[in-house]
PDB file of C-alpha atoms in Angstrom:
ATOM      1  CA  GLN A 212      16.062  28.268  -5.843  1.00 93.00           C
ATOM      2  CA  VAL A 213      14.374  27.319  -1.853  1.00 96.00           C
ATOM      3  CA  LYS A 214      17.198  29.064   0.326  1.00 97.00           C
ATOM      4  CA  LEU A 215      17.080  28.489   4.325  1.00 98.00           C
ATOM      5  CA  LEU A 216      19.409  31.029   6.218  1.00 98.00           C
ATOM      6  CA  GLN A 217      19.824  30.510  10.226  1.00 98.00           C
ATOM      7  CA  SER A 218      21.522  32.761  12.324  1.00 98.00           C
ATOM      8  CA  GLY A 219      24.704  32.252  13.774  1.00 97.00           C
ATOM      9  CA  ALA A 220      26.203  30.250  16.455  1.00 98.00           C
ATOM     10  CA  GLU A 221      25.159  30.521  20.292  1.00 98.00           C
ATOM     11  CA  LEU A 222      27.047  30.704  23.410  1.00 98.00           C
ATOM     12  CA  VAL A 223      24.736  31.321  26.650  1.00 98.00           C
ATOM     13  CA  LYS A 224      24.545  30.805  30.496  1.00 97.00           C
ATOM     14  CA  PRO A 225      22.397  28.103  31.742  1.00 98.00           C
ATOM     15  CA  GLY A 226      18.973  28.691  33.125  1.00 97.00           C
ATOM     16  CA  ALA A 227      19.137  31.691  30.188  1.00 98.00           C
ATOM     17  CA  SER A 228      16.908  31.535  26.848  1.00 98.00           C
ATOM     18  CA  VAL A 229      17.833  32.198  23.117  1.00 98.00           C
ATOM     19  CA  LYS A 230      15.661  32.597  20.410  1.00 98.00           C
ATOM     20  CA  LEU A 231      17.234  30.876  16.692  1.00 98.00           C
ATOM     21  CA  SER A 232      15.986  31.887  13.752  1.00 98.00           C
ATOM     22  CA  CYS A 233      15.340  30.947   9.966  1.00 98.00           C
ATOM     23  CA  LYS A 234      14.852  33.316   7.253  1.00 98.00           C
ATOM     24  CA  THR A 235      13.598  31.717   4.002  1.00 98.00           C
ATOM     25  CA  SER A 236      13.246  32.445   0.379  1.00 97.00           C
ATOM     26  CA  GLY A 237      12.152  30.898  -2.606  1.00 97.00           C
ATOM     27  CA  PHE A 238       9.200  29.312  -1.687  1.00 96.00           C
ATOM     28  CA  THR A 239       5.799  30.697  -0.765  1.00 97.00           C
ATOM     29  CA  PHE A 240       6.271  31.036   2.797  1.00 97.00           C
ATOM     30  CA  SER A 241       2.829  31.423   4.197  1.00 96.00           C
ATOM     31  CA  THR A 242       1.358  28.240   2.965  1.00 96.00           C
ATOM     32  CA  SER A 243       4.257  26.443   4.508  1.00 97.00           C
ATOM     33  CA  TYR A 244       4.664  23.829   7.176  1.00 98.00           C
ATOM     34  CA  MET A 245       8.272  24.995   8.993  1.00 98.00           C
ATOM     35  CA  SER A 246      10.043  22.550  11.301  1.00 98.00           C
ATOM     36  CA  TRP A 247      12.858  22.483  13.843  1.00 98.00           C
ATOM     37  CA  LEU A 248      15.319  19.674  15.014  1.00 98.00           C
ATOM     38  CA  LYS A 249      17.966  19.474  17.061  1.00 98.00           C
ATOM     39  CA  GLN A 250      21.034  16.911  16.677  1.00 97.00           C
ATOM     40  CA  VAL A 251      23.756  15.969  19.281  1.00 94.00           C
ATOM     41  CA  PRO A 252      26.804  13.870  18.406  1.00 80.00           C
ATOM     42  CA  GLY A 253      25.930  10.870  18.620  1.00 74.00           C
ATOM     43  CA  PRO A 254      24.237  11.635  15.889  1.00 68.00           C
ATOM     44  CA  SER A 255      21.193  11.036  16.303  1.00 83.00           C
ATOM     45  CA  ILE A 256      18.260  13.844  15.287  1.00 95.00           C
ATOM     46  CA  GLU A 257      15.141  14.735  17.278  1.00 96.00           C
ATOM     47  CA  TRP A 258      11.985  16.455  15.913  1.00 97.00           C
ATOM     48  CA  ILE A 259      11.551  19.649  18.078  1.00 98.00           C
ATOM     49  CA  GLY A 260       7.936  20.679  16.340  1.00 98.00           C
ATOM     50  CA  TRP A 261       6.444  22.289  13.497  1.00 98.00           C
ATOM     51  CA  ILE A 262       4.246  25.334  12.823  1.00 98.00           C
ATOM     52  CA  TYR A 263       2.365  26.141  10.039  1.00 97.00           C
ATOM     53  CA  ALA A 264       2.864  29.825   9.102  1.00 97.00           C
ATOM     54  CA  GLY A 265      -0.429  30.171   8.012  1.00 94.00           C
ATOM     55  CA  ASP A 266      -2.235  30.717  11.042  1.00 94.00           C
ATOM     56  CA  GLY A 267       0.808  29.665  13.211  1.00 95.00           C
ATOM     57  CA  GLY A 268      -0.528  26.804  14.120  1.00 97.00           C
ATOM     58  CA  THR A 269       1.847  24.109  16.085  1.00 97.00           C
ATOM     59  CA  ASN A 270       2.855  20.593  16.778  1.00 97.00           C
ATOM     60  CA  TYR A 271       4.945  19.836  19.577  1.00 97.00           C
ATOM     61  CA  ASN A 272       6.686  16.486  20.020  1.00 96.00           C
ATOM     62  CA  GLN A 273       5.625  15.750  23.857  1.00 96.00           C
ATOM     63  CA  LYS A 274       9.774  15.739  24.784  1.00 96.00           C
ATOM     64  CA  PHE A 275       9.842  19.733  23.729  1.00 97.00           C
ATOM     65  CA  LYS A 276       6.560  21.224  25.331  1.00 97.00           C
ATOM     66  CA  GLY A 277       7.665  23.965  27.724  1.00 96.00           C
ATOM     67  CA  LYS A 278      11.524  24.109  26.379  1.00 98.00           C
ATOM     68  CA  ALA A 279      11.000  25.236  22.800  1.00 98.00           C
ATOM     69  CA  THR A 280       8.427  28.015  21.346  1.00 98.00           C
ATOM     70  CA  LEU A 281       8.133  28.245  17.704  1.00 98.00           C
ATOM     71  CA  THR A 282       6.746  31.200  15.882  1.00 98.00           C
ATOM     72  CA  VAL A 283       6.996  32.752  12.163  1.00 98.00           C
ATOM     73  CA  ASP A 284       6.860  36.626  11.154  1.00 97.00           C
ATOM     74  CA  LYS A 285       5.186  36.404   7.572  1.00 96.00           C
ATOM     75  CA  SER A 286       5.886  39.936   6.639  1.00 96.00           C
ATOM     76  CA  SER A 287       9.639  38.528   6.351  1.00 97.00           C
ATOM     77  CA  SER A 288       9.231  34.863   5.462  1.00 98.00           C
ATOM     78  CA  THR A 289      11.499  34.172   9.049  1.00 98.00           C
ATOM     79  CA  ALA A 290      10.917  31.272  11.205  1.00 98.00           C
ATOM     80  CA  TYR A 291      11.468  31.441  14.826  1.00 98.00           C
ATOM     81  CA  MET A 292      12.534  29.427  18.099  1.00 98.00           C
ATOM     82  CA  ASP A 293      12.435  30.581  21.531  1.00 98.00           C
ATOM     83  CA  LEU A 294      14.438  28.051  23.724  1.00 98.00           C
ATOM     84  CA  SER A 295      14.065  28.403  27.320  1.00 97.00           C
ATOM     85  CA  SER A 296      15.931  27.582  31.159  1.00 97.00           C
ATOM     86  CA  LEU A 297      18.280  25.961  29.109  1.00 98.00           C
ATOM     87  CA  THR A 298      20.988  23.571  30.410  1.00 97.00           C
ATOM     88  CA  SER A 299      23.915  21.375  29.895  1.00 96.00           C
ATOM     89  CA  GLU A 300      21.521  19.060  27.569  1.00 96.00           C
ATOM     90  CA  ASP A 301      20.131  21.440  25.173  1.00 97.00           C
ATOM     91  CA  ALA A 302      23.837  21.897  24.042  1.00 97.00           C
ATOM     92  CA  ALA A 303      23.130  20.797  20.035  1.00 97.00           C
ATOM     93  CA  VAL A 304      23.049  22.119  16.578  1.00 97.00           C
ATOM     94  CA  TYR A 305      19.084  22.707  15.672  1.00 98.00           C
ATOM     95  CA  PHE A 306      18.276  23.094  11.843  1.00 98.00           C
ATOM     96  CA  CYS A 307      15.133  24.720  10.653  1.00 98.00           C
ATOM     97  CA  ALA A 308      13.282  23.002   7.714  1.00 98.00           C
ATOM     98  CA  ARG A 309      10.435  22.898   5.769  1.00 98.00           C
ATOM     99  CA  LEU A 310       8.252  20.048   6.448  1.00 96.00           C
ATOM    100  CA  GLY A 311       7.277  18.881   2.820  1.00 90.00           C
ATOM    101  CA  SER A 312       4.486  16.617   3.631  1.00 85.00           C
ATOM    102  CA  TRP A 313       5.356  14.418   5.741  1.00 94.00           C
ATOM    103  CA  TYR A 314       9.610  14.636   5.024  1.00 97.00           C
ATOM    104  CA  PHE A 315      12.193  17.590   5.240  1.00 98.00           C
ATOM    105  CA  ASP A 316      12.531  18.253   1.945  1.00 96.00           C
ATOM    106  CA  PHE A 317      14.929  21.565   2.507  1.00 97.00           C
ATOM    107  CA  TRP A 318      17.224  22.140   5.438  1.00 98.00           C
ATOM    108  CA  GLY A 319      19.508  25.058   7.552  1.00 98.00           C
ATOM    109  CA  PRO A 320      22.387  24.737   7.475  1.00 98.00           C
ATOM    110  CA  GLY A 321      22.601  24.572  11.465  1.00 97.00           C
ATOM    111  CA  THR A 322      23.002  27.164  14.381  1.00 98.00           C
ATOM    112  CA  MET A 323      25.173  25.485  17.279  1.00 97.00           C
ATOM    113  CA  VAL A 324      23.890  26.063  20.322  1.00 98.00           C
ATOM    114  CA  THR A 325      26.605  26.316  23.690  1.00 97.00           C
ATOM    115  CA  VAL A 326      25.429  26.230  27.020  1.00 97.00           C
ATOM    116  CA  SER A 327      28.262  27.154  29.395  1.00 96.00           C
ATOM    117  CA  SER A 328      28.999  29.969  32.545  1.00 94.00           C
TER     118      SER A 328
ATOM    119  CA  ASP B1485       5.505   5.830  19.675  1.00 85.00           C
ATOM    120  CA  ILE B1486       6.977   4.428  16.586  1.00 91.00           C
ATOM    121  CA  GLN B1487      10.344   3.246  17.338  1.00 91.00           C
ATOM    122  CA  MET B1488      12.952   3.211  14.137  1.00 94.00           C
ATOM    123  CA  THR B1489      16.190   0.796  14.278  1.00 96.00           C
ATOM    124  CA  GLN B1490      18.451   1.504  11.904  1.00 97.00           C
ATOM    125  CA  SER B1491      21.574  -0.733  10.763  1.00 96.00           C
ATOM    126  CA  PRO B1492      24.127  -1.181  10.496  1.00 97.00           C
ATOM    127  CA  ALA B1493      26.169   1.787  12.379  1.00 96.00           C
ATOM    128  CA  SER B1494      28.798   2.222  10.448  1.00 96.00           C
ATOM    129  CA  LEU B1495      29.840   0.922   7.536  1.00 96.00           C
ATOM    130  CA  SER B1496      32.878   0.090   5.041  1.00 97.00           C
ATOM    131  CA  ALA B1497      32.853  -0.187   1.504  1.00 97.00           C
ATOM    132  CA  SER B1498      35.332   0.434  -1.351  1.00 97.00           C
ATOM    133  CA  LEU B1499      34.239   2.843  -4.438  1.00 97.00           C
ATOM    134  CA  GLY B1500      32.166   0.896  -6.583  1.00 97.00           C
ATOM    135  CA  GLU B1501      30.746  -1.165  -4.784  1.00 97.00           C
ATOM    136  CA  THR B1502      26.962  -1.627  -3.869  1.00 97.00           C
ATOM    137  CA  VAL B1503      26.341  -0.761  -0.384  1.00 98.00           C
ATOM    138  CA  THR B1504      22.557  -1.316   1.582  1.00 98.00           C
ATOM    139  CA  ILE B1505      21.452  -0.072   4.911  1.00 98.00           C
ATOM    140  CA  GLU B1506      18.187  -0.461   5.984  1.00 98.00           C
ATOM    141  CA  CYS B1507      15.857   0.786   8.740  1.00 98.00           C
ATOM    142  CA  ARG B1508      13.256  -1.584  10.568  1.00 97.00           C
ATOM    143  CA  ALA B1509      10.044   0.012  11.952  1.00 96.00           C
ATOM    144  CA  SER B1510       8.417  -0.687  15.526  1.00 95.00           C
ATOM    145  CA  GLU B1511       5.405  -1.156  13.937  1.00 96.00           C
ATOM    146  CA  ASP B1512       3.845  -0.990  10.261  1.00 97.00           C
ATOM    147  CA  ILE B1513       4.275   2.067   8.616  1.00 97.00           C
ATOM    148  CA  TYR B1514       2.298   1.802   5.236  1.00 97.00           C
ATOM    149  CA  ASN B1515       5.819   2.826   3.341  1.00 97.00           C
ATOM    150  CA  GLY B1516       5.580   5.931   5.584  1.00 97.00           C
ATOM    151  CA  LEU B1517       9.137   6.627   5.673  1.00 98.00           C
ATOM    152  CA  ALA B1518      12.117   8.848   4.248  1.00 98.00           C
ATOM    153  CA  TRP B1519      15.940   8.574   3.849  1.00 98.00           C
ATOM    154  CA  TYR B1520      18.530  11.915   4.008  1.00 98.00           C
ATOM    155  CA  GLN B1521      22.279  12.056   3.300  1.00 98.00           C
ATOM    156  CA  GLN B1522      24.007  14.704   5.807  1.00 97.00           C
ATOM    157  CA  LYS B1523      27.895  15.410   5.124  1.00 96.00           C
ATOM    158  CA  PRO B1524      29.983  16.066   7.961  1.00 92.00           C
ATOM    159  CA  GLY B1525      29.198  19.603   9.109  1.00 92.00           C
ATOM    160  CA  LYS B1526      26.545  19.922   7.002  1.00 96.00           C
ATOM    161  CA  SER B1527      22.535  19.548   7.026  1.00 97.00           C
ATOM    162  CA  PRO B1528      21.021  16.443   6.065  1.00 97.00           C
ATOM    163  CA  GLN B1529      19.631  16.491   2.551  1.00 98.00           C
ATOM    164  CA  LEU B1530      16.339  13.940   0.803  1.00 98.00           C
ATOM    165  CA  LEU B1531      17.334  11.462  -0.703  1.00 98.00           C
ATOM    166  CA  ILE B1532      14.073   9.676  -0.291  1.00 98.00           C
ATOM    167  CA  TYR B1533      10.470   9.609   0.129  1.00 98.00           C
ATOM    168  CA  ASN B1534       7.830   7.939   0.205  1.00 97.00           C
ATOM    169  CA  ALA B1535       9.902   4.673   0.482  1.00 98.00           C
ATOM    170  CA  ASN B1536      10.952   4.723  -3.326  1.00 98.00           C
ATOM    171  CA  SER B1537      11.037   7.811  -4.594  1.00 98.00           C
ATOM    172  CA  LEU B1538      13.636  10.056  -5.781  1.00 98.00           C
ATOM    173  CA  HIS B1539      14.155  13.439  -5.175  1.00 96.00           C
ATOM    174  CA  THR B1540      14.913  15.934  -7.330  1.00 94.00           C
ATOM    175  CA  GLY B1541      18.610  16.388  -7.818  1.00 95.00           C
ATOM    176  CA  VAL B1542      19.339  12.926  -6.396  1.00 97.00           C
ATOM    177  CA  PRO B1543      21.829  10.779  -8.174  1.00 97.00           C
ATOM    178  CA  SER B1544      19.832   7.391  -9.859  1.00 97.00           C
ATOM    179  CA  ARG B1545      22.338   5.611  -7.716  1.00 98.00           C
ATOM    180  CA  PHE B1546      20.238   6.130  -5.067  1.00 98.00           C
ATOM    181  CA  SER B1547      17.325   3.731  -4.123  1.00 98.00           C
ATOM    182  CA  GLY B1548      14.507   2.874  -1.676  1.00 98.00           C
ATOM    183  CA  SER B1549      12.436  -0.003  -1.228  1.00 98.00           C
ATOM    184  CA  GLY B1550      10.574  -2.152   1.465  1.00 98.00           C
ATOM    185  CA  SER B1551       7.286  -2.061   3.081  1.00 97.00           C
ATOM    186  CA  GLY B1552       5.205  -2.546   6.513  1.00 97.00           C
ATOM    187  CA  THR B1553       8.185  -2.897   9.004  1.00 97.00           C
ATOM    188  CA  GLN B1554      11.468  -3.244   6.860  1.00 98.00           C
ATOM    189  CA  TYR B1555      13.115  -0.640   4.220  1.00 98.00           C
ATOM    190  CA  SER B1556      16.308  -0.678   2.669  1.00 98.00           C
ATOM    191  CA  LEU B1557      18.511   2.394   1.192  1.00 98.00           C
ATOM    192  CA  LYS B1558      20.571   1.321  -1.376  1.00 98.00           C
ATOM    193  CA  ILE B1559      23.577   2.807  -3.358  1.00 98.00           C
ATOM    194  CA  ASN B1560      24.783   1.268  -6.368  1.00 97.00           C
ATOM    195  CA  SER B1561      28.510   2.144  -7.522  1.00 97.00           C
ATOM    196  CA  LEU B1562      29.466   4.009  -4.340  1.00 97.00           C
ATOM    197  CA  GLN B1563      30.992   7.455  -5.305  1.00 97.00           C
ATOM    198  CA  SER B1564      34.049   9.090  -3.189  1.00 96.00           C
ATOM    199  CA  GLU B1565      30.907  11.720  -2.555  1.00 97.00           C
ATOM    200  CA  ASP B1566      28.698   9.280  -1.059  1.00 97.00           C
ATOM    201  CA  VAL B1567      31.298   9.633   2.235  1.00 97.00           C
ATOM    202  CA  ALA B1568      28.646  10.583   5.114  1.00 97.00           C
ATOM    203  CA  SER B1569      25.923   9.982   7.644  1.00 96.00           C
ATOM    204  CA  TYR B1570      22.722   8.066   6.002  1.00 98.00           C
ATOM    205  CA  PHE B1571      19.324   7.730   8.389  1.00 97.00           C
ATOM    206  CA  CYS B1572      15.752   6.872   7.837  1.00 97.00           C
ATOM    207  CA  GLN B1573      12.919   8.960   9.213  1.00 97.00           C
ATOM    208  CA  GLN B1574       9.353   7.650   9.382  1.00 97.00           C
ATOM    209  CA  TYR B1575       6.437   9.620   9.075  1.00 96.00           C
ATOM    210  CA  TYR B1576       4.083   9.130  12.012  1.00 91.00           C
ATOM    211  CA  ASN B1577       5.970  11.151  14.791  1.00 91.00           C
ATOM    212  CA  TRP B1578       8.527  12.403  12.624  1.00 95.00           C
ATOM    213  CA  THR B1579      11.216   9.786  14.546  1.00 94.00           C
ATOM    214  CA  PHE B1580      14.857   9.324  12.890  1.00 95.00           C
ATOM    215  CA  GLY B1581      16.681   5.633  13.104  1.00 96.00           C
ATOM    216  CA  GLY B1582      19.898   6.037  14.911  1.00 95.00           C
ATOM    217  CA  GLY B1583      22.207   6.483  11.023  1.00 96.00           C
ATOM    218  CA  THR B1584      25.015   4.665   9.347  1.00 97.00           C
ATOM    219  CA  LYS B1585      28.326   5.920   8.797  1.00 96.00           C
ATOM    220  CA  LEU B1586      29.557   5.103   5.700  1.00 97.00           C
ATOM    221  CA  GLU B1587      32.793   5.090   4.706  1.00 97.00           C
ATOM    222  CA  LEU B1588      35.371   4.098   2.031  1.00 96.00           C
ATOM    223  CA  LYS B1589      37.940   0.952   2.680  1.00 93.00           C
TER     224      LYS B1589
END
């Protein structure tokens, strides 16, 4: 069955960067679109961007350009998201999800990112 | 960008009751809408796609309808396991509604 396993919670200092991972199984990763989403208490959800695992092509929400960088490793069926220059505004739970057509059909459990000195 | 307005923000209902949650788009989204359920401490799970298609494994008491700018999610015969937050999401720039928190009365 489809599984998305995300890396553990992160505590990072303001101004630092962090790299989150999402290891997948149960579907053909190399022909899939993988997305990342952000959720803060409220509890609003924002789409950050997607990456096509086949060729690494990306599409970002304008709001997250320069903040998030999406990459994949096809050999391990893993998607990654780098978040740079972290501030308190970046504290959130980050989800990876498979983009099936135009909706998110399978989600990872989420990674909590805390930004604090 | 297309904006999604979801209502109500919170809802209290009794077991066995029928519940309806609504989403309004700022312009026509041509049935490009999905609904998700999120239980506390968990990730969202897809319920409905293309406005009215039930995702695999989702109980038939969930249904979606609507067209144009107005869409709704209906839960028939509310069960205790349906206590959760619900979100709509439109396809055109992957924008989500603000969510509806459903509790038992």
